[in-house]
Amino acid sequence: MEDQQNFGQRKMYQGQWTCSECGAAITELPFEPDGDRPIYCRDCHRKRRKDTGRRF
């Protein structure tokens, strides 16, 4: 089972970004980046989340 809850459709933002960890291209995000914080590709985000545990 996927580790996600279904809260309905989430607005996706299109653009050209680079993963702060591995340098992979990112073309779609579920939030609009503010430029102050790092962004991660799906693989790096999952790895970081697994390594640090859930935020809540």
XYZ file of C-alpha atoms in Angstrom:
56
model
C 0.000 0.000 0.000
C 1.277 3.455 -0.908
C 2.234 5.722 2.019
C -0.149 8.486 0.972
C -3.618 9.576 1.966
C -6.133 10.680 -0.621
C -7.067 14.301 0.082
C -8.264 15.022 -3.463
C -6.493 16.688 -6.350
C -3.503 18.832 -5.502
C -2.430 21.729 -7.695
C 0.815 20.954 -9.485
C 3.312 23.616 -10.554
C 5.200 23.273 -13.841
C 8.742 24.597 -14.233
C 12.427 23.786 -14.626
C 14.145 23.061 -11.305
C 17.116 20.989 -10.177
C 17.177 18.598 -7.220
C 19.301 20.094 -4.444
C 20.770 16.689 -3.599
C 21.413 14.737 -6.813
C 21.044 17.382 -9.535
C 18.188 15.617 -11.343
C 15.811 17.704 -13.441
C 12.429 18.435 -11.846
C 9.583 19.644 -14.066
C 6.578 19.341 -11.739
C 6.107 20.024 -8.028
C 3.071 19.922 -5.697
C 4.034 23.382 -4.367
C 5.504 26.607 -5.698
C 9.158 26.829 -4.589
C 10.089 30.035 -2.770
C 13.772 29.918 -3.736
C 14.928 29.997 -0.102
C 14.664 26.289 0.668
C 16.097 23.268 -1.144
C 13.877 21.135 -3.359
C 14.307 17.420 -3.931
C 13.326 14.991 -6.679
C 10.913 12.210 -5.765
C 13.686 9.670 -5.096
C 15.761 11.990 -2.878
C 12.641 13.202 -1.050
C 11.625 9.621 -0.246
C 15.156 8.734 0.867
C 15.396 11.794 3.133
C 11.950 11.137 4.577
C 12.836 7.497 5.255
C 16.159 8.466 6.875
C 14.690 11.156 9.138
C 11.237 9.750 9.782
C 7.944 11.538 9.402
C 7.587 15.181 10.370
C 4.339 14.638 12.263
